[in-house]
PDB file of N, CA and C in Angstrom:
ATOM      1  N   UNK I1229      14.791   6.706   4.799  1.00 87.00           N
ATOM      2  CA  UNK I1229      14.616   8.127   4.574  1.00 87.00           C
ATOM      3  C   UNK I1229      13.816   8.369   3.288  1.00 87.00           C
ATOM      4  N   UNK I1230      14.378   7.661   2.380  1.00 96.00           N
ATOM      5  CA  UNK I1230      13.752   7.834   1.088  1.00 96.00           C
ATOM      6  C   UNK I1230      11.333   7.330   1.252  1.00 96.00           C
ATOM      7  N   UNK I1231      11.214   6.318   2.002  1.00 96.00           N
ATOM      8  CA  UNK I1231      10.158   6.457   2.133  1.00 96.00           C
ATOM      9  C   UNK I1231       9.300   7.084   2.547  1.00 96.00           C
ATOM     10  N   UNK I1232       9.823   7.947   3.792  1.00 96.00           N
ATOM     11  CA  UNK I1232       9.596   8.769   4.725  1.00 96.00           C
ATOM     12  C   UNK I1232       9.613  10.198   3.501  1.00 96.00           C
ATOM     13  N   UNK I1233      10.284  10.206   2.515  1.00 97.00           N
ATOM     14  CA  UNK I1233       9.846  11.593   1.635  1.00 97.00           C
ATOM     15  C   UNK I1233       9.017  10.967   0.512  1.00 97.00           C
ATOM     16  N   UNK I1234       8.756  10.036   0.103  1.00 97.00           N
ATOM     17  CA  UNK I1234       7.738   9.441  -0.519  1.00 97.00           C
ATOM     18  C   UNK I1234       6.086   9.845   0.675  1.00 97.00           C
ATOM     19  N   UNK I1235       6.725   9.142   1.615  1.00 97.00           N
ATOM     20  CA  UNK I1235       5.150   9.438   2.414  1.00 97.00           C
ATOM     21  C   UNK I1235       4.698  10.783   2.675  1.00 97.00           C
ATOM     22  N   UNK I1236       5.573  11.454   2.857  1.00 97.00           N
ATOM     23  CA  UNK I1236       5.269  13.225   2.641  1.00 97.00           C
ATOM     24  C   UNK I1236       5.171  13.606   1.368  1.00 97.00           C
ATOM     25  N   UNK I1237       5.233  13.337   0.315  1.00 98.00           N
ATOM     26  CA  UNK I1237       4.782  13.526  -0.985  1.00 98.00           C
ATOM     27  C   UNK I1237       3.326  13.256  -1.038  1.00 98.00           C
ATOM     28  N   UNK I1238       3.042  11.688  -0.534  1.00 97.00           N
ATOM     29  CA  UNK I1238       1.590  11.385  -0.837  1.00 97.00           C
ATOM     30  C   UNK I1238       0.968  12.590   0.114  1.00 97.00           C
ATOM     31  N   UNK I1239       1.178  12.659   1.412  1.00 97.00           N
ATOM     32  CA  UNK I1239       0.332  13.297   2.152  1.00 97.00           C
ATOM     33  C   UNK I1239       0.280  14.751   1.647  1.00 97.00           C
ATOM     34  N   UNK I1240       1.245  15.171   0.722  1.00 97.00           N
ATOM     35  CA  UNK I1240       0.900  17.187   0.263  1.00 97.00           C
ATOM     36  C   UNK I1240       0.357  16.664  -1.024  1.00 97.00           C
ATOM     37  N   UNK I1241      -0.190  15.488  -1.821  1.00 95.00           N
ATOM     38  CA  UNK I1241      -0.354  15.629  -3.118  1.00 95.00           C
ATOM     39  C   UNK I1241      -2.001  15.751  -2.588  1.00 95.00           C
ATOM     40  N   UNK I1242      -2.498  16.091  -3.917  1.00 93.00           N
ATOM     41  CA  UNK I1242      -4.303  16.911  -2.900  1.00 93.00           C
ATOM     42  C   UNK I1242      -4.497  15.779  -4.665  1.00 93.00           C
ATOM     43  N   UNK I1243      -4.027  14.886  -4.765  1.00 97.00           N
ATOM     44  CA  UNK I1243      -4.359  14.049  -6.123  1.00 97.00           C
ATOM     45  C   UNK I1243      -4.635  12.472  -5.393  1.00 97.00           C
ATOM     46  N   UNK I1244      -5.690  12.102  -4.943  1.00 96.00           N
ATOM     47  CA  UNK I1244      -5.478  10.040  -4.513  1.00 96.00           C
ATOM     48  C   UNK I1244      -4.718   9.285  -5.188  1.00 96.00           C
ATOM     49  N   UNK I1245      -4.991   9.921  -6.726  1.00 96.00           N
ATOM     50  CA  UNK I1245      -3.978   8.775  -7.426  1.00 96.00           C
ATOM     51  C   UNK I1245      -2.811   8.454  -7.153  1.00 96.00           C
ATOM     52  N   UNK I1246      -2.244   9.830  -7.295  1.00 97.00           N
ATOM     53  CA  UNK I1246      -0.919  10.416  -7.095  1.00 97.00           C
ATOM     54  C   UNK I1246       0.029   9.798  -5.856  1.00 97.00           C
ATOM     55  N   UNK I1247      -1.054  10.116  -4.740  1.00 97.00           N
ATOM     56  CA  UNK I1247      -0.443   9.918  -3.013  1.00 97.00           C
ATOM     57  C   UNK I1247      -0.272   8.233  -3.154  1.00 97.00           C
ATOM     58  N   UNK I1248      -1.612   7.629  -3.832  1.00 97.00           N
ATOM     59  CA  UNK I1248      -1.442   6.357  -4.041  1.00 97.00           C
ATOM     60  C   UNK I1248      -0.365   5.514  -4.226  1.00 97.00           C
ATOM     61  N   UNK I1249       0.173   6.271  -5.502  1.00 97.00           N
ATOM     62  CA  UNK I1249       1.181   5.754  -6.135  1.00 97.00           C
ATOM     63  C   UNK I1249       2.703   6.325  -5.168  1.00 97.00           C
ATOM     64  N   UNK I1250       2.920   6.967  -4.796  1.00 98.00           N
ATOM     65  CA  UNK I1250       3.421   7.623  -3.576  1.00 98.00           C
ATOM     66  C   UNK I1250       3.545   6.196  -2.920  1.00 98.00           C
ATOM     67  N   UNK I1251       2.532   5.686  -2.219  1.00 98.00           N
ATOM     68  CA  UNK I1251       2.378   4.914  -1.108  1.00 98.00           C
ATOM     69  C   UNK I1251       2.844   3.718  -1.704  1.00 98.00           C
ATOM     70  N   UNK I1252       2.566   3.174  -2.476  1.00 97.00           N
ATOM     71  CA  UNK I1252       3.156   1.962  -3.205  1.00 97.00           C
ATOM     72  C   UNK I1252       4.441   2.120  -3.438  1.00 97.00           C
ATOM     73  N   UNK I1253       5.298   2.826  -3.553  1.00 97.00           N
ATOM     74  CA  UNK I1253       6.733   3.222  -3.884  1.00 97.00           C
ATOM     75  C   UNK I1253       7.262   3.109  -2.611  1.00 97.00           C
ATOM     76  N   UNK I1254       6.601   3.628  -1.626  1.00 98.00           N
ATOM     77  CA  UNK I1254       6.976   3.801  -0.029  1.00 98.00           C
ATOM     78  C   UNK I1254       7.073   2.305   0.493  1.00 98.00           C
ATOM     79  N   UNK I1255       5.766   1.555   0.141  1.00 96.00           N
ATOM     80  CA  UNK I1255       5.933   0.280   0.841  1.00 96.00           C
ATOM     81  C   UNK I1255       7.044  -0.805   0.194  1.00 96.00           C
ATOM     82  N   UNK I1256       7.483  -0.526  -0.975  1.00 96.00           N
ATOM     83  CA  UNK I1256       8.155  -0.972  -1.886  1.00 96.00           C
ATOM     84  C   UNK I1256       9.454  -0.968  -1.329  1.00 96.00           C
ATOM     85  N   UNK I1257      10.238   0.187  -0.898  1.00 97.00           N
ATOM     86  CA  UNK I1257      11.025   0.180   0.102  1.00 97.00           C
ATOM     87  C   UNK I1257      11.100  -0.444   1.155  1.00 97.00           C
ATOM     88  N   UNK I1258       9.986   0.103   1.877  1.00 96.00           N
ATOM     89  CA  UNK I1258      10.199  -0.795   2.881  1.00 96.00           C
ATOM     90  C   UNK I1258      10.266  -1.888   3.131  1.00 96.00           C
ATOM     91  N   UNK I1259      10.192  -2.823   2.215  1.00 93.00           N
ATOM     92  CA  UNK I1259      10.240  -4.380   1.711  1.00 93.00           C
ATOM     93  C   UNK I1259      11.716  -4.153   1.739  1.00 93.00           C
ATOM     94  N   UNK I1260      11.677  -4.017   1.313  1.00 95.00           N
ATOM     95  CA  UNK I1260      13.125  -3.707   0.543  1.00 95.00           C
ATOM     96  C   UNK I1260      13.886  -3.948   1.812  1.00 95.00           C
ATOM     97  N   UNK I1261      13.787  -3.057   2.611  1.00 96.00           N
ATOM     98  CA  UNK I1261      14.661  -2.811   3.969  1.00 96.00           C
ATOM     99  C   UNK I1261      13.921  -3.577   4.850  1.00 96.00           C
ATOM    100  N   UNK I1262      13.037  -4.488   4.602  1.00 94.00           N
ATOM    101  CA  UNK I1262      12.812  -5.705   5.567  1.00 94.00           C
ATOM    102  C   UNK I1262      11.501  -5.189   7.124  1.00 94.00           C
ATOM    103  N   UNK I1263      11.298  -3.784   6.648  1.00 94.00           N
ATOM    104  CA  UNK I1263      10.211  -3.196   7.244  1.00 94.00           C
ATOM    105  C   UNK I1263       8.958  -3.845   7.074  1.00 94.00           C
ATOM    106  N   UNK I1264       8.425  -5.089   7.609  1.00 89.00           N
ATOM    107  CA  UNK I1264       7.439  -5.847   6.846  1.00 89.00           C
ATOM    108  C   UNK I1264       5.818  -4.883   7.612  1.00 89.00           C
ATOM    109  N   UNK I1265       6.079  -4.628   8.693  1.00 89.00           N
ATOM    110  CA  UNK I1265       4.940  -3.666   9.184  1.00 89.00           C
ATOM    111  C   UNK I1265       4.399  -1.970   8.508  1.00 89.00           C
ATOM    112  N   UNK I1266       5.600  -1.402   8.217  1.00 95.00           N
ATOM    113  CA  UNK I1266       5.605  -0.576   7.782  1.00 95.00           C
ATOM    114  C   UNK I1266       5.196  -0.519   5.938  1.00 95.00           C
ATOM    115  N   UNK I1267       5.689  -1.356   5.665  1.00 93.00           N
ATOM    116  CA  UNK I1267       5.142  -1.901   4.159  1.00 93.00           C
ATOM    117  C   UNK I1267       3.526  -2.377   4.362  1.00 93.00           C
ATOM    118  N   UNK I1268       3.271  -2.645   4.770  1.00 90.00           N
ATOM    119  CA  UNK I1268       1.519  -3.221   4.972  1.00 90.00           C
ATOM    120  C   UNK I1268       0.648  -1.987   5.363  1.00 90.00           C
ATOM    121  N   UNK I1269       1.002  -1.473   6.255  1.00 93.00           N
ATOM    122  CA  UNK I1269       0.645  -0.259   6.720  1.00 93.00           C
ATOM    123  C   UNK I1269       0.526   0.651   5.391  1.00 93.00           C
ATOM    124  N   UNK I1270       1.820   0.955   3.941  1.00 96.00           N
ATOM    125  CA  UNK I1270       1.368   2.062   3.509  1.00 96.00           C
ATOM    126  C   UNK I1270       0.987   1.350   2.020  1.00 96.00           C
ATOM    127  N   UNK I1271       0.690  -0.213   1.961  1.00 92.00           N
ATOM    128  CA  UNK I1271      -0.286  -0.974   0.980  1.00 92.00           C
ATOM    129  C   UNK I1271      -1.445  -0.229   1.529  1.00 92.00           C
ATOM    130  N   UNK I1272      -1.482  -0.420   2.531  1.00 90.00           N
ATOM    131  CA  UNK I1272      -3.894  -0.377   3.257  1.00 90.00           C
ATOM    132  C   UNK I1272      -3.433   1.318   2.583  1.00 90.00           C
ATOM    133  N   UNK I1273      -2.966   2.107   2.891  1.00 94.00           N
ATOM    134  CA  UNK I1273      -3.127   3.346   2.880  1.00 94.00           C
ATOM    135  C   UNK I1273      -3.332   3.689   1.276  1.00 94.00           C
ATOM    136  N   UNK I1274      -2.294   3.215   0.731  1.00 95.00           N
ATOM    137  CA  UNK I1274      -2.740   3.338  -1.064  1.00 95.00           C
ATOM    138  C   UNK I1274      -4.423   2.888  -1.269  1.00 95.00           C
ATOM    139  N   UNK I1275      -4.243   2.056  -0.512  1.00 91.00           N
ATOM    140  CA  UNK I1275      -5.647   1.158  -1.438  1.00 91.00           C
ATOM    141  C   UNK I1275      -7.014   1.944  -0.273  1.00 91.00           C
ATOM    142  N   UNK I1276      -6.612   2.553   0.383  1.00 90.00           N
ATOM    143  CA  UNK I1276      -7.778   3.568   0.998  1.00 90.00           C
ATOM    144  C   UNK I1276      -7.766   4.498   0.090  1.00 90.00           C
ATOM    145  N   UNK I1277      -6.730   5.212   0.108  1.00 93.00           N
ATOM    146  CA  UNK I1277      -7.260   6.367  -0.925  1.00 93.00           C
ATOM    147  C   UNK I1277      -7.305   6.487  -2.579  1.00 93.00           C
ATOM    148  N   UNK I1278      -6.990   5.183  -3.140  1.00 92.00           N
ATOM    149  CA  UNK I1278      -7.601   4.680  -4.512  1.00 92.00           C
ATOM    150  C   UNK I1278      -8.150   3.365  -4.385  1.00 92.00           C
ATOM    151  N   UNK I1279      -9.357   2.820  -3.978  1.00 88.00           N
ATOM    152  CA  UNK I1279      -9.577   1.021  -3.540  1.00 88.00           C
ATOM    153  C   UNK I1279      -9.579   0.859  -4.863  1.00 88.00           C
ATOM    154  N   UNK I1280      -9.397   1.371  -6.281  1.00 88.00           N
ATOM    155  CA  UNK I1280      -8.933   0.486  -7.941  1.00 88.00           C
ATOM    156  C   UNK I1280      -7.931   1.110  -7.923  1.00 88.00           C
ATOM    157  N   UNK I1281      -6.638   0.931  -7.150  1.00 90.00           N
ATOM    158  CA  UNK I1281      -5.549   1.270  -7.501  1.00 90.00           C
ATOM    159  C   UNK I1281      -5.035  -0.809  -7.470  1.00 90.00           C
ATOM    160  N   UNK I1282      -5.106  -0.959  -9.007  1.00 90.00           N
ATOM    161  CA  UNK I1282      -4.591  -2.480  -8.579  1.00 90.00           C
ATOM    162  C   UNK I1282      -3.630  -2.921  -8.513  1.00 90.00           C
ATOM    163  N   UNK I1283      -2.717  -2.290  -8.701  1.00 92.00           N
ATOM    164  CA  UNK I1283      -0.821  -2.017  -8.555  1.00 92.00           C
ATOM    165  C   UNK I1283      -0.823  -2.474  -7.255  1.00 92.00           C
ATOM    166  N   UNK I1284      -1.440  -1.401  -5.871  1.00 90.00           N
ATOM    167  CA  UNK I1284      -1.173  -1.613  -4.665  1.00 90.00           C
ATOM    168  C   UNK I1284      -1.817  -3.035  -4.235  1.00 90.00           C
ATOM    169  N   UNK I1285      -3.398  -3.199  -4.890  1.00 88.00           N
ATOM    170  CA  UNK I1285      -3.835  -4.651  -4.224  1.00 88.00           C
ATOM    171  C   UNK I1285      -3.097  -5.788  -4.589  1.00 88.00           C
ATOM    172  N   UNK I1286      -2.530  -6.179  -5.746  1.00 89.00           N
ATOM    173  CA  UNK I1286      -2.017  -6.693  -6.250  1.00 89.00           C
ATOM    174  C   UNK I1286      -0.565  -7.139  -5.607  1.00 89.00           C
ATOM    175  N   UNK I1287       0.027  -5.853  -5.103  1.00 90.00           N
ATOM    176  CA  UNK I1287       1.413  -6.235  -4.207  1.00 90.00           C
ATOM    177  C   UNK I1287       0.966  -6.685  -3.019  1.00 90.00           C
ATOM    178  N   UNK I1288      -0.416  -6.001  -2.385  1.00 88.00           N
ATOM    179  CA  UNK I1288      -0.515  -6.212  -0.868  1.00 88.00           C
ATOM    180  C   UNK I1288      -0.928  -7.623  -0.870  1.00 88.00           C
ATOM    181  N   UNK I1289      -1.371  -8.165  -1.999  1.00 87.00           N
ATOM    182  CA  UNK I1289      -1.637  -9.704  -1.687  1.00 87.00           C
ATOM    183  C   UNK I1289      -0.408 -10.201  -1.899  1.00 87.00           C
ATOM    184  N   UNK I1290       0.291 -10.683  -2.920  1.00 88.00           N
ATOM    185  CA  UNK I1290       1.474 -10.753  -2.456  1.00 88.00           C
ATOM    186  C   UNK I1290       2.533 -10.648  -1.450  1.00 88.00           C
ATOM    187  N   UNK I1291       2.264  -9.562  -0.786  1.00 85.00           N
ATOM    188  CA  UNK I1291       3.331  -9.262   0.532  1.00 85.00           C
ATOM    189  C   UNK I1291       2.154 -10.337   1.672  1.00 85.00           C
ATOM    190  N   UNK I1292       1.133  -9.909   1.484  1.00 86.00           N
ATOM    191  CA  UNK I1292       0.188 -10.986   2.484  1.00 86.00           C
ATOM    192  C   UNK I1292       0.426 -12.209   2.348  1.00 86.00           C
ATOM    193  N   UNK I1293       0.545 -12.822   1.398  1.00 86.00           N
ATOM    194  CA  UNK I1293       0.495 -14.605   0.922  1.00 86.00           C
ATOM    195  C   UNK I1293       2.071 -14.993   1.697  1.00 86.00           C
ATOM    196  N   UNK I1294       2.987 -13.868   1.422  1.00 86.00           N
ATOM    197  CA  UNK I1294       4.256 -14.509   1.482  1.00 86.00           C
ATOM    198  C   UNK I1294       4.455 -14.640   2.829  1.00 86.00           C
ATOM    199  N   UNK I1295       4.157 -13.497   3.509  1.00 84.00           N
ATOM    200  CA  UNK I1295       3.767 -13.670   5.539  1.00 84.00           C
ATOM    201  C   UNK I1295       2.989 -14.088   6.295  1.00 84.00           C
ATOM    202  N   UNK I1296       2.052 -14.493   5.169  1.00 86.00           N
ATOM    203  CA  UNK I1296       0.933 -15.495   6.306  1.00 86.00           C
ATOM    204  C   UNK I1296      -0.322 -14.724   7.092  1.00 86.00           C
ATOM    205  N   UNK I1297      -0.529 -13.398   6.106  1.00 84.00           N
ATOM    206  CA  UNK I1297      -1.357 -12.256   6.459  1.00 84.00           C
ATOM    207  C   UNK I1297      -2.773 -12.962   5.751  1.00 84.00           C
ATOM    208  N   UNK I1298      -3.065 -13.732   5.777  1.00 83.00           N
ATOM    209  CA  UNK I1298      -4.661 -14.067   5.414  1.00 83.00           C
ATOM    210  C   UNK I1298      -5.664 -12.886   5.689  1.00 83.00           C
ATOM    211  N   UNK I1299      -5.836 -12.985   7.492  1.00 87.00           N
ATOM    212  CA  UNK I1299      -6.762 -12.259   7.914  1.00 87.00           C
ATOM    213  C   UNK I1299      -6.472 -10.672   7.067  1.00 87.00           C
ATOM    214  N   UNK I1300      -5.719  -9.894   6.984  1.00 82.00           N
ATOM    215  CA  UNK I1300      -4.985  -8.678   6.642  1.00 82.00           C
ATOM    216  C   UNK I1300      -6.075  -8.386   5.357  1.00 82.00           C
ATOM    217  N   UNK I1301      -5.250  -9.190   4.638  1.00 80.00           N
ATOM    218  CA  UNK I1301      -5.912  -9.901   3.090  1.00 80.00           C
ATOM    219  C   UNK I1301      -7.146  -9.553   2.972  1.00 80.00           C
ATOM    220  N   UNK I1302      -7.957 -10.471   3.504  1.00 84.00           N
ATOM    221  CA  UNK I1302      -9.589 -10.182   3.045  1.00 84.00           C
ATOM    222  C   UNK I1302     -10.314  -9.184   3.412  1.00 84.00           C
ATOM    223  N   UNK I1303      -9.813  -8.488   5.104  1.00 83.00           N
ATOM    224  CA  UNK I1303     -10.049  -7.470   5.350  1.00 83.00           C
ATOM    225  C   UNK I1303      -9.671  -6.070   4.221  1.00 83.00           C
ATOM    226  N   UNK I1304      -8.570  -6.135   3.863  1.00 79.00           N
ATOM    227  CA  UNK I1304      -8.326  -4.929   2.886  1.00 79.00           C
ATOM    228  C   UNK I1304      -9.545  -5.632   1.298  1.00 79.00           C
ATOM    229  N   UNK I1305      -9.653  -6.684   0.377  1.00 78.00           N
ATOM    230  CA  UNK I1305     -10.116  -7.298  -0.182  1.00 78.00           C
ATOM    231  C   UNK I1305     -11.595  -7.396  -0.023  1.00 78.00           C
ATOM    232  N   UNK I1306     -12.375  -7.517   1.281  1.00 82.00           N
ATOM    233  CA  UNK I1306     -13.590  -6.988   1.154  1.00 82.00           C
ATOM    234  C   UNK I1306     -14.090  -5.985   1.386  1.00 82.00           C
ATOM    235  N   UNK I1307     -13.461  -4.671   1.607  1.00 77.00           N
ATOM    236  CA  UNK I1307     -13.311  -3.395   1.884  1.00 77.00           C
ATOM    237  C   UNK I1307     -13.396  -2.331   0.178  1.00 77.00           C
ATOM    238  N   UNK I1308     -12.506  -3.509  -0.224  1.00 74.00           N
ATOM    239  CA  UNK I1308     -12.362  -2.796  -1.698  1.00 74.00           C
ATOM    240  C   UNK I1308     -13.368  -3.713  -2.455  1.00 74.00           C
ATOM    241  N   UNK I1309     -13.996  -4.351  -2.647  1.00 79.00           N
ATOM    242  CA  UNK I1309     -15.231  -5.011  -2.803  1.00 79.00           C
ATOM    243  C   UNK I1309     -16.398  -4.084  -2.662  1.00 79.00           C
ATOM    244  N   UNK I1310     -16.278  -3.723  -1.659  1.00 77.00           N
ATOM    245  CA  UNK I1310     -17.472  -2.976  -1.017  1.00 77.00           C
ATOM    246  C   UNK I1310     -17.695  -1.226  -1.623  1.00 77.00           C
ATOM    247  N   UNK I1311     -16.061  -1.218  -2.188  1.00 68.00           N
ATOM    248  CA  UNK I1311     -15.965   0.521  -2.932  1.00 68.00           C
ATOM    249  C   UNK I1311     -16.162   0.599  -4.448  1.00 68.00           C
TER     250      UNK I1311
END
């Protein structure tokens, strides 16, 4: 529940940073509660709407390395390369 009002926070904040950081708190949870899809899902989403938010890249590699998300990885990684 608690992520689910994190993710409606990011989506009314009209700030990227903001929703960003939103989204990183959200996926943070969901780790937490073993949501490993749902956590990846709102890493890409932080790092879409800040690609130098390095808080979020920084965890999403991490959550990637530890599951065996390679492909995931470079796709988000040369995306933010490219911004």
């Amino acid at each position: 529940a608690y992520a689910r009002v994190l993710d409606r926070a990011a989506a009314l904040s009209g700030d990227s940073r903001v929703a960003s950081r939103y989204l990183v708190e959200a996926a943070r949870v969901s780790r937490r509660l073993g949501k490993a899809k749902a956590a990846a899902m709102r890493y890409r989403e932080a790092i879409e709407r800040e690609p130098t938010n390095d808080e979020a890249a920084h965890e999403f590699r991490d959550f990637c390395v530890v599951k065996g998300k390679v492909r995931s990885l470079l796709a988000v990684l040369e995306r933010r390369a490219q911004d």
